[in-house]
XYZ file of C-alpha atoms in Angstrom:
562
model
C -17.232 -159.563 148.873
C -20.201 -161.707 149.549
C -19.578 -164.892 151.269
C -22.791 -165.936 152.975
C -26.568 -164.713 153.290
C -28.229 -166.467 156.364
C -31.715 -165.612 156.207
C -34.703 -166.266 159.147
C -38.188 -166.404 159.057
C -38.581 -163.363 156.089
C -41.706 -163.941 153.915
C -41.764 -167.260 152.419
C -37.989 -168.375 153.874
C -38.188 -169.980 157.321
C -34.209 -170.891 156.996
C -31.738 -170.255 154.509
C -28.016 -170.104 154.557
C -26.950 -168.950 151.140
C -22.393 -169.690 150.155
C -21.632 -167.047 147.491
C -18.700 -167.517 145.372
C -16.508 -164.753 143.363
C -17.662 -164.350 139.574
C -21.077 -164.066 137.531
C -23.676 -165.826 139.399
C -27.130 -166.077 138.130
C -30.520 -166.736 140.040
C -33.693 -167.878 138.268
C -36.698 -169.295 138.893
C -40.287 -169.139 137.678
C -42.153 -166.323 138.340
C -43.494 -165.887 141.528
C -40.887 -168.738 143.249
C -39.439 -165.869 145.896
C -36.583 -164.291 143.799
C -37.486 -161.119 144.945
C -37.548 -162.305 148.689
C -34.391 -162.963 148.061
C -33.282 -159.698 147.175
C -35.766 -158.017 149.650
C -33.722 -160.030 152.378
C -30.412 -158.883 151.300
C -31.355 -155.014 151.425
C -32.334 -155.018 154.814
C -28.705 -155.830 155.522
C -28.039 -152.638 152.974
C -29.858 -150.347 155.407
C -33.540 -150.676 153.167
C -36.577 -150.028 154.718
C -37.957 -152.615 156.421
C -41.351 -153.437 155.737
C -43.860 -155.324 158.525
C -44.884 -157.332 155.288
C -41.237 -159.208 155.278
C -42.272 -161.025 158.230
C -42.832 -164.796 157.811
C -46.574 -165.273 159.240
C -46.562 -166.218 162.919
C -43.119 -165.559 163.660
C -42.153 -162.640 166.054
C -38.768 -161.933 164.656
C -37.050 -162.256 161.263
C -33.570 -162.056 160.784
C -30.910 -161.522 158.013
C -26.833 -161.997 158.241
C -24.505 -160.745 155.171
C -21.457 -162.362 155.984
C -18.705 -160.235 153.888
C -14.837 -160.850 153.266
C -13.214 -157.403 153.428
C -11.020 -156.240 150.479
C -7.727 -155.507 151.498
C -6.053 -151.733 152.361
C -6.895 -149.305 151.883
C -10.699 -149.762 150.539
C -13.063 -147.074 152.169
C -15.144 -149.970 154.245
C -12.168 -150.613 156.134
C -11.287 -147.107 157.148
C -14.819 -146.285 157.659
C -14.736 -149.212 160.614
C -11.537 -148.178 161.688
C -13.078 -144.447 161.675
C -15.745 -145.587 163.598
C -13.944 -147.750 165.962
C -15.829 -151.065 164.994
C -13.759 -154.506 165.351
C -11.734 -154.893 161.911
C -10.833 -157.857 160.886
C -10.915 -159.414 157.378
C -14.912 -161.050 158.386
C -17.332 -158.547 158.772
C -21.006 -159.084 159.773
C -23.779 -157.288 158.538
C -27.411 -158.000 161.011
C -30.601 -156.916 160.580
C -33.607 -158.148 162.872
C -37.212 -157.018 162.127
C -39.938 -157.794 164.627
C -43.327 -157.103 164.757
C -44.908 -153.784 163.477
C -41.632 -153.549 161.590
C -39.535 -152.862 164.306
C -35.693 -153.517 163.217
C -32.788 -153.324 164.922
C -29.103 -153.005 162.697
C -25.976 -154.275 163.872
C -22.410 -154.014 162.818
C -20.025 -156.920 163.673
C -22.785 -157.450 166.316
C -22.609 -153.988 167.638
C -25.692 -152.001 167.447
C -25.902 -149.262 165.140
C -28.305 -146.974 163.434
C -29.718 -148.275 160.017
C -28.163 -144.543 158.753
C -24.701 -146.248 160.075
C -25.514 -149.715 158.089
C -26.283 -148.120 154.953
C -23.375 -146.313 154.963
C -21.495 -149.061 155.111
C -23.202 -151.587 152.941
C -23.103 -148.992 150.164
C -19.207 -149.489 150.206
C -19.711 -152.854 150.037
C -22.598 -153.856 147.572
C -24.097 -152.273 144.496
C -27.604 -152.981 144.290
C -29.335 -152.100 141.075
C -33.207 -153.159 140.437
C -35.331 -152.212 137.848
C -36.960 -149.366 140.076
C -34.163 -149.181 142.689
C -32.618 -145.510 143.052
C -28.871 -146.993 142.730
C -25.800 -145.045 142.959
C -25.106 -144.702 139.198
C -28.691 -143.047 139.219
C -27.483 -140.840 141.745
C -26.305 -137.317 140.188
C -24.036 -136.657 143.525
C -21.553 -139.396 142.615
C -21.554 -138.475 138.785
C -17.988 -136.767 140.221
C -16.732 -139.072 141.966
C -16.749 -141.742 139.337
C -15.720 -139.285 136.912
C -12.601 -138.241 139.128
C -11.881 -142.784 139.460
C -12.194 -143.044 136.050
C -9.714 -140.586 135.244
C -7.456 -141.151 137.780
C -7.794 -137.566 139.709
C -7.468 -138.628 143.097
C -4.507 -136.876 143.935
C -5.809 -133.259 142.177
C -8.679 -133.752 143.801
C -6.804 -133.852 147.273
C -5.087 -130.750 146.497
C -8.303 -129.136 145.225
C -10.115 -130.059 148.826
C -7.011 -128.875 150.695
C -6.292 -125.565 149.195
C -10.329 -124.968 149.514
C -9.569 -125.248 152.901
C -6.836 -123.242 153.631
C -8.798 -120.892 152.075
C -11.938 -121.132 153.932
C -10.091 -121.031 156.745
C -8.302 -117.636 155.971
C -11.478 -116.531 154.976
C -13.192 -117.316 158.511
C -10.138 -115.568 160.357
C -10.745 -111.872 158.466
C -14.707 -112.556 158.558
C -13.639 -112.610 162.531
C -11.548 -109.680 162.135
C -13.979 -107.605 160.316
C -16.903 -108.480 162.715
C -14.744 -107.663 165.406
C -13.620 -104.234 164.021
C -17.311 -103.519 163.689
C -18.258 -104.047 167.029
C -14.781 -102.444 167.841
C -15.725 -99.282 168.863
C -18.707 -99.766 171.740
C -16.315 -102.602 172.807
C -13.477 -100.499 173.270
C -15.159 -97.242 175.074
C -16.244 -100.782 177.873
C -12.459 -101.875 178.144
C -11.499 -98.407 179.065
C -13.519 -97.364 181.359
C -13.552 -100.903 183.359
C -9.828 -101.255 183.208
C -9.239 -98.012 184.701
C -11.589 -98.505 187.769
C -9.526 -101.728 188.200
C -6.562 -100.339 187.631
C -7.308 -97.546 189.482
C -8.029 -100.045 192.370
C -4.478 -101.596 191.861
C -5.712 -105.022 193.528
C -2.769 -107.151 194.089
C -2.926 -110.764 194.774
C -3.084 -112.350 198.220
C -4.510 -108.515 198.874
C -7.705 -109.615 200.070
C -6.599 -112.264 202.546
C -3.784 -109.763 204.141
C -6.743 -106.997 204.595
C -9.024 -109.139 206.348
C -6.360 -110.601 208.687
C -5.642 -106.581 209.591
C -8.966 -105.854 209.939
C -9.501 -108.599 212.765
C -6.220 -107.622 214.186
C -7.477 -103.881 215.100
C -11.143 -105.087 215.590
C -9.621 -106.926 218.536
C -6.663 -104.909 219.361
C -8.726 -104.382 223.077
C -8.552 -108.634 223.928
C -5.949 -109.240 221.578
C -3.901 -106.675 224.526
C -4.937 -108.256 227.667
C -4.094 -111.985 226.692
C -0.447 -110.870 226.106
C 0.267 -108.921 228.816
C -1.619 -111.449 230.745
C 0.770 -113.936 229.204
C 3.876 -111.706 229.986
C 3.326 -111.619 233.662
C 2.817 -115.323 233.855
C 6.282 -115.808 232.256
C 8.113 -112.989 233.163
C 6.283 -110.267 235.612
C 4.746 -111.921 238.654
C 6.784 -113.591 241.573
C 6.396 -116.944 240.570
C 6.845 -116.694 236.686
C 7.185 -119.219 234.612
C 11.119 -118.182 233.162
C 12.516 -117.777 237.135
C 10.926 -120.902 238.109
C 12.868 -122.791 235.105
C 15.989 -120.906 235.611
C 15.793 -121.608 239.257
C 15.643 -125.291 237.594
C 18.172 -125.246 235.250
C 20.691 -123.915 237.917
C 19.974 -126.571 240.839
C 20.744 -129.329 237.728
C 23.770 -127.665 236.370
C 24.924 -127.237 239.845
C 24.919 -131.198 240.370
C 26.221 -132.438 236.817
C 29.535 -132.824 237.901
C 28.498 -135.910 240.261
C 26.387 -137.550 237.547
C 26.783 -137.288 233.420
C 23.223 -138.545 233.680
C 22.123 -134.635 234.775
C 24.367 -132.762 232.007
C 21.565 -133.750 229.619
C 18.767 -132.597 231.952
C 20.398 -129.708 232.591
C 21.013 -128.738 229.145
C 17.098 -129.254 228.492
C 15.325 -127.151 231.270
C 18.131 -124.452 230.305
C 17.145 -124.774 226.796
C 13.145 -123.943 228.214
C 14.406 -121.121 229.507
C 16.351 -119.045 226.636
C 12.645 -120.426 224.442
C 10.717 -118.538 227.186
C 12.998 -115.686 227.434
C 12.855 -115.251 223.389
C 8.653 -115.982 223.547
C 8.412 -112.765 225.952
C 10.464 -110.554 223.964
C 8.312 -111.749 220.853
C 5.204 -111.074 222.899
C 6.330 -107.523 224.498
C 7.513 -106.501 221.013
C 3.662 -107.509 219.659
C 2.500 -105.375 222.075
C 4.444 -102.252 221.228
C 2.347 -102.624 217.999
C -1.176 -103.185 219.139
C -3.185 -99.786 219.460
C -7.184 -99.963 218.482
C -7.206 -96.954 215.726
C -10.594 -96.811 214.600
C -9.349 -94.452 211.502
C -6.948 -97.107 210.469
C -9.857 -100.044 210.812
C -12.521 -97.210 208.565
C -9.767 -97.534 205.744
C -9.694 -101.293 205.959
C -13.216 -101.678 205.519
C -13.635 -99.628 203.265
C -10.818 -101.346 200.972
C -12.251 -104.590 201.559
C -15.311 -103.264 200.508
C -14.505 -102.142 197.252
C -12.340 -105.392 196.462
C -16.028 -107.271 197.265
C -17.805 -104.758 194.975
C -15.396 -105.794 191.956
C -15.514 -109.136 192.754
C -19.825 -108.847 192.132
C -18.988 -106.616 189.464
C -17.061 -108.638 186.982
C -17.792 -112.292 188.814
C -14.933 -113.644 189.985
C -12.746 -113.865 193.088
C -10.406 -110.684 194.314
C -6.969 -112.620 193.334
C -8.413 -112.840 189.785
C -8.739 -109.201 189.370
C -5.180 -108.833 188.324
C -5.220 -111.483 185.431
C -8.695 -109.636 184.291
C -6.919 -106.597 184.194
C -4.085 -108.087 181.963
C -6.489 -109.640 179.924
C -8.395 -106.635 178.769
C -5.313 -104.843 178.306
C -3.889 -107.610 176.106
C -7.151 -107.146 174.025
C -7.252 -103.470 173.814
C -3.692 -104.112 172.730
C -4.705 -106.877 169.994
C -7.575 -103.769 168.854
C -4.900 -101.462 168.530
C -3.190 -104.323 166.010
C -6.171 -104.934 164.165
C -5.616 -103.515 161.283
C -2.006 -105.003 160.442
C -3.971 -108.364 161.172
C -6.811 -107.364 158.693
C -4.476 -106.385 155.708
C -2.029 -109.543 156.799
C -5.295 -111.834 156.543
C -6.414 -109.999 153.041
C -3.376 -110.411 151.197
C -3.392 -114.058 152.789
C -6.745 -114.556 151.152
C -5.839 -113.245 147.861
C -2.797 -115.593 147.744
C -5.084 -118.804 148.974
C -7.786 -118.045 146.335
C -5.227 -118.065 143.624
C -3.806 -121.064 144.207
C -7.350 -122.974 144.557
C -8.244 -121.478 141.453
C -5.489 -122.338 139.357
C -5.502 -126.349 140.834
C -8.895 -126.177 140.384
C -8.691 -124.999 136.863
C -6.143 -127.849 136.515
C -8.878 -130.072 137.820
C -11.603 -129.165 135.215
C -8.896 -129.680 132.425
C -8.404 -133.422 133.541
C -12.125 -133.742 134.564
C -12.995 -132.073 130.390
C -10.675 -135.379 129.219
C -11.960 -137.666 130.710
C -15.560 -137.619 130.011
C -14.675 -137.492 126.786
C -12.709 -140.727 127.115
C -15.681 -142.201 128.922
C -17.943 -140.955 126.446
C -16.370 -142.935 123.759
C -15.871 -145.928 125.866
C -19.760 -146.349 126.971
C -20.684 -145.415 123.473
C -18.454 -148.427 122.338
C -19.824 -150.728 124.531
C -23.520 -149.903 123.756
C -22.644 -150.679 120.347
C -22.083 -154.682 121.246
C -25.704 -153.927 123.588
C -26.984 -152.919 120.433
C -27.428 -149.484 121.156
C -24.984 -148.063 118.181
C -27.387 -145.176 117.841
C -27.718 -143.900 121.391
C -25.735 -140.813 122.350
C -23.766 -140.109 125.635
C -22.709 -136.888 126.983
C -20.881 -136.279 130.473
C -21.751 -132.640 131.363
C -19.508 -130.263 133.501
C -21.581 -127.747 134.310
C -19.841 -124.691 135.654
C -20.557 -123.147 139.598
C -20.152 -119.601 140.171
C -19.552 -117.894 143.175
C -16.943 -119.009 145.775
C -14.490 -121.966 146.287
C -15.989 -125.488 146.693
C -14.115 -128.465 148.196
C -14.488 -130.421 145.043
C -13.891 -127.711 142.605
C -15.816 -125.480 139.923
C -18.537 -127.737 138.678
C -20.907 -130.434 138.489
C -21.379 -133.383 137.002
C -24.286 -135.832 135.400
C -24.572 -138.018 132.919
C -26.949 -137.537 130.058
C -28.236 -140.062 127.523
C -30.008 -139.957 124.514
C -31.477 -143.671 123.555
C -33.072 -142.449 120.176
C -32.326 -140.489 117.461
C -33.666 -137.252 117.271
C -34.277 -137.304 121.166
C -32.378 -134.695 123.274
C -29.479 -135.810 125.910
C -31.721 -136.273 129.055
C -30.789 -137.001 132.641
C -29.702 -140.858 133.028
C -32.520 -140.716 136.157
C -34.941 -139.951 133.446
C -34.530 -142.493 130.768
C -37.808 -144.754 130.907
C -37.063 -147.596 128.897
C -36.360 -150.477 131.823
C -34.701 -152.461 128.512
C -32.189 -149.096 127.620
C -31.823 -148.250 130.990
C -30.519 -151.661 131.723
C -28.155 -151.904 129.302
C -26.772 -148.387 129.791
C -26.475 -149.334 133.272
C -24.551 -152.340 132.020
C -22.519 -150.502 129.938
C -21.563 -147.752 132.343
C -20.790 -150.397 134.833
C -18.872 -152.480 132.524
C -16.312 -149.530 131.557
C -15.891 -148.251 135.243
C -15.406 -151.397 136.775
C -11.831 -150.351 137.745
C -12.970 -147.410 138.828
C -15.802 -147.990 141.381
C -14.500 -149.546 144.444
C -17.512 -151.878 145.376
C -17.017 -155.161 144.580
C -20.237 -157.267 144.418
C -22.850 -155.958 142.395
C -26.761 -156.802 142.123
C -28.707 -156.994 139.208
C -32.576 -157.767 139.670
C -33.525 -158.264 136.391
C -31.099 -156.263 134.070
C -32.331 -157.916 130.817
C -36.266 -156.430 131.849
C -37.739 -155.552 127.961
C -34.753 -156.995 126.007
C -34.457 -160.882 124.352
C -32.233 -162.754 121.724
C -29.257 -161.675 120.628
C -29.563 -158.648 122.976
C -29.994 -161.020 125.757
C -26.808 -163.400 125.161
C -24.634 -159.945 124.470
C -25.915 -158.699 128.255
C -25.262 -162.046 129.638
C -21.399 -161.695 128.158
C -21.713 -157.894 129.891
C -22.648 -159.340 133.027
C -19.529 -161.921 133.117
C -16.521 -159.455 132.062
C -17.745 -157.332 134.291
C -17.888 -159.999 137.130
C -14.255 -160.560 135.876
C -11.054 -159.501 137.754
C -12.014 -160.116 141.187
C -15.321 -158.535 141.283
C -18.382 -160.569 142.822
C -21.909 -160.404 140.812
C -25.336 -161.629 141.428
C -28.018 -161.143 138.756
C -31.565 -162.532 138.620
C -32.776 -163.227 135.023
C -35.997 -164.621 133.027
C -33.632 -165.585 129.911
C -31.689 -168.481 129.333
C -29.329 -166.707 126.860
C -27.977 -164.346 129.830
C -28.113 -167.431 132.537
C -25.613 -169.303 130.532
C -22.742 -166.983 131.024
C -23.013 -167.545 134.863
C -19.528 -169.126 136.984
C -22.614 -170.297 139.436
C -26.334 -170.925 139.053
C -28.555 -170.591 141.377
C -32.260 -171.970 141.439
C -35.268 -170.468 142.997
C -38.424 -173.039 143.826
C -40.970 -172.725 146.377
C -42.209 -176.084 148.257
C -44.887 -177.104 150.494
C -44.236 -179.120 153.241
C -46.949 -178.703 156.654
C -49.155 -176.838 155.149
C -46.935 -173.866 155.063
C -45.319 -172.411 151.587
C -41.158 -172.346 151.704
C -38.535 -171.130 149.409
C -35.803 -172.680 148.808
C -32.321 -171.918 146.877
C -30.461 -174.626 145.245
C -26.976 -174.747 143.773
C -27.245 -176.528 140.720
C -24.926 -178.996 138.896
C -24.018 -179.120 135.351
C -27.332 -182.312 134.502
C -29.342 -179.991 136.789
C -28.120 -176.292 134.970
C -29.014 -177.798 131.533
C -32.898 -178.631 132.771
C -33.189 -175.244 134.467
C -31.915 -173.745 130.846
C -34.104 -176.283 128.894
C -37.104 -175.255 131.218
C -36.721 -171.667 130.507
C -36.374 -171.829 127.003
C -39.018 -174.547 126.466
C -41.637 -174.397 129.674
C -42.906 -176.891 131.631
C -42.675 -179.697 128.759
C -38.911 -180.047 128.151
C -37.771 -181.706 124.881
C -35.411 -183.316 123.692
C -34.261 -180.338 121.486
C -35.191 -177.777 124.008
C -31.888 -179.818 126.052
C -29.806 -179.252 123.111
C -30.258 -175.741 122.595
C -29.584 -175.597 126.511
C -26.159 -177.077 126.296
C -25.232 -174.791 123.130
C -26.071 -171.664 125.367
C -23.867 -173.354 127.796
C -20.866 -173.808 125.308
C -20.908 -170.678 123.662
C -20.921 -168.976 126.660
C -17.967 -170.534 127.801
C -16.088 -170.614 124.768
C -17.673 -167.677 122.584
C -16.782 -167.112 119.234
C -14.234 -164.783 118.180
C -15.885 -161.160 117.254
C -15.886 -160.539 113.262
């Protein structure tokens, strides 16, 4: 939840560091002392626009800091950061700088991040809901998904999104198939025809680089001739060759050994020279036998290498990838001839995954049908103590046709009708601020448990309402602040500030010529003068006091319901 606001040079606040506390806490203030400021500040750490206007005058930057506590595992914020691979801890920083021209930058545990990214975020976090603010229970997209918390669906919902799945996917596999099979036809006339010139060329790998090392070899044949048998006669042919001379060697050594051990060795060497010449000339003479230039036999190598070079341009690629190309289009000629198992394999497949969305599905709608009733009843109950007894509530499923959906067959909104003889209309369209207030209150009040944020905003829920309507909204406000949740709500009415844990007071000051708002906590002497003030005005009496501390003690010890 909300543990700290820091706010910087926005509007009318040069410097503010706010310390939030769990429970109901209420912010007044007379009109016009910056309570709006305040929550103006706060949504640009929610991902709101940011407006140039929100810049104090003659400052260059503004800049706002939610500091948050995280909820423990496994609420959505924290896998969202861990899905994003932001630091996680159990502190968690919200920044949002504006500068002039209402340039703003958003930051995340003070790493930069798109004001999309922020938003996402904060609306995990904080539920802000202002008489003309489009909040999420005026949202029709998460009609569902409170529907589904309320009733407790989460793990039929799972199984709804995963069978959808498997089915989608199934579905994309024939959709494949088919598309394939259509094209089939023109695509298999090309296979044939290129994989029997290439097979029909039977390249082998390594062919290439053995062809062009022939090719030299008879290109040459003429020098290749005369340096060997020029070599042979040096070793082996002319009167002073290279093996005599060493022989010659190795005998007038071997001949001496006897007298000195220190020769044996030598010997054995220059000997050893010898039989490696002797072997070199037989290697040479036998190359020799071999090497003819054949002009007919160099025509065929080119033109081999030729066509291996013309496939190679052909298909684009290099001669020792001919042979996997040629596997490959044989594999898929193969998989064409198979296509039609695959097809009627994927069908059945289909059939089987569509039945078992739809009956999970069906099971889904079942649960989803109970519970709205349930909730029905339950908001209708608690408009009754918001003195709403005669305004209807409807939750309507409204049935999709057509194919599968990840969240199941239908839609959701919720529909309220504030007066008798009015129609069930969209909650976005009720006008009343007072009765949309308190149906907001209401809704929120009965899925409490259900919505995961924890610290909720109201700016101004008691707009059009007073008396006993207002102290019944102020008790609203505080049960639903109950059980761990965090809620801040800005009020005119003294009946719904009396329920508040904490009490905030807005004031605006001059000091150097320059306007300031400031926020103070205030203490019980302090709470019962703020309470007096609003009920009484500027001239507090005596009386106006005492009706100030009864708000206070029947809010904290209110009477037992009749």
């Amino acid at each position: 939840m909300l543990r700290q606001l820091r706010i910087e040079n926005i509007a009318l606040i040069e410097h503010l560091e706010l310390t939030l506390h769990p429970g109901l806490t209420i912010i007044t203030g007379e009109t016009g002392a910056g309570k709006s400021i305040l929550i103006d500040a706060l949504g640009l750490t929610l991902g709101e626009r940011a407006d140039a206007s929100l810049l104090r005058t003659g400052t260059e930057q503004g800049r706002v800091t939610a500091h948050f506590q995280l909820p423990d595992p496994p609420h959505p914020a924290r896998q969202w950061l861990l899905e994003q691979e932001l630091d996680l801890g159990n502190d968690l920083f919200l920044r949002r700088t504006l500068g002039v021209g209402g340039r703003s930058r958003a930051y995340i545990n003070d790493h930069p991040v798109s004001v999309t990214a922020l938003a996402t975020l904060a609306a995990l976090l904080v539920d802000l809901h202002g008489q003309h603010d489009h909040q999420s229970l005026l949202r029709t997209e998460t009609h569902l998904e409170l529907l589904d918390a309320f009733g407790g669906h989460g793990a039929t919902v799972a199984a709804t999104a995963s069978l959808y799945k498997e089915w989608h996917t199934i579905r994309e596999q024939l959709e494949a198939i088919r598309r394939q099979a259509r094209e089939a036809g023109d695509r298999r006339n090309f296979l044939q025809f290129q994989l029997g010139e290439l097979e029909s060329a039977g390249v082998v790998s390594g062919e290439m680089a053995e062809l062009q090392q022939q090719r030299t070899r008879l290109a040459h044949a003429t020098r290749l001739l005369q340096a060997t048998r020029k070599a042979d006669e040096l070793l082996a042919e002319s009167t002073q060759a290279a093996g005599d001379l060493v022989s010659r060697a190795a005998t007038e050594l071997e001949n001496v050994q006897d007298l000195d051990p220190a020769i044996t060795t030598m010997a054995a060497t220059v000997r050893s020279i010898q039989y490696e010449i002797d072997a070199v000339v037989e290697t040479i003479r036998h190359y020799q036998n071999g090497l003819a230039a054949d002009p007919e036999q160099l025509a065929l190598l080119d033109e081999r290498v030729n066509l291996i070079r013309d496939l190679c341009r052909k298909h684009r690629c290099e001669a020792d990838q001919l042979p996997d190309l040629v596997q490959t289009w044989r594999n898929e000629l193969s998989a064409m001839d198979h296509r039609e198992d695959t097809e009627e394999n994927l069908t059945a497949r289909l059939a089987q995954a569509l039945h078992a969305y739809r009956n999970k599905a069906t099971e889904l709608t079942q649960l989803r049908q109970k519970a709205a009733e349930q909730l029905t009843r339950e908001v209708e109950n608690q408009l009754k103590d918001l003195y709403m007894a005669r305004t209807r509530v409807a939750i309507s499923l409204r049935p999709l046709t057509g194919d599968p959906r990840p969240k199941g067959y239908e839609e959701v909104e919720f529909e309220v009708s504030a007066n008798v003889g009015e129609p069930l209309k969209p909650l976005k369209q009720v006008a009343s601020g007072g009765e949309l207030s308190r149906i907001m209150l209401a809704l929120k009040t009965v899925l409490a448990d259900a919505v995961t944020v924890l610290t909720l905003v109201f700016d101004e829920v008691d707009v059009g309402v007073g008396g006993r309507v207002a102290s019944r909204i102020g008790s609203k406000l505080a049960e639903v602040a109950s059980g761990g949740r965090q809620l801040l709500a800005i009020t005119h009415l003294p009946q719904v500030a009396a329920w508040g844990e904490n009490h905030l007071k807005v004031e605006k000051s001059t000091l150097a010529d320059r306007t300031r708002v400031q926020i103070q906590l205030l203490d019980e002497d302090n709470r019962v003068e703020e309470l007096a003030r609003m009920l009484a005005g500027d001239a507090i009496t005596p009386p106006a006091r005492h009706n100030a501390r009864e708000l206070l003690k029947t809010a904290r010890h209110p009477p037992r319901p009749t």
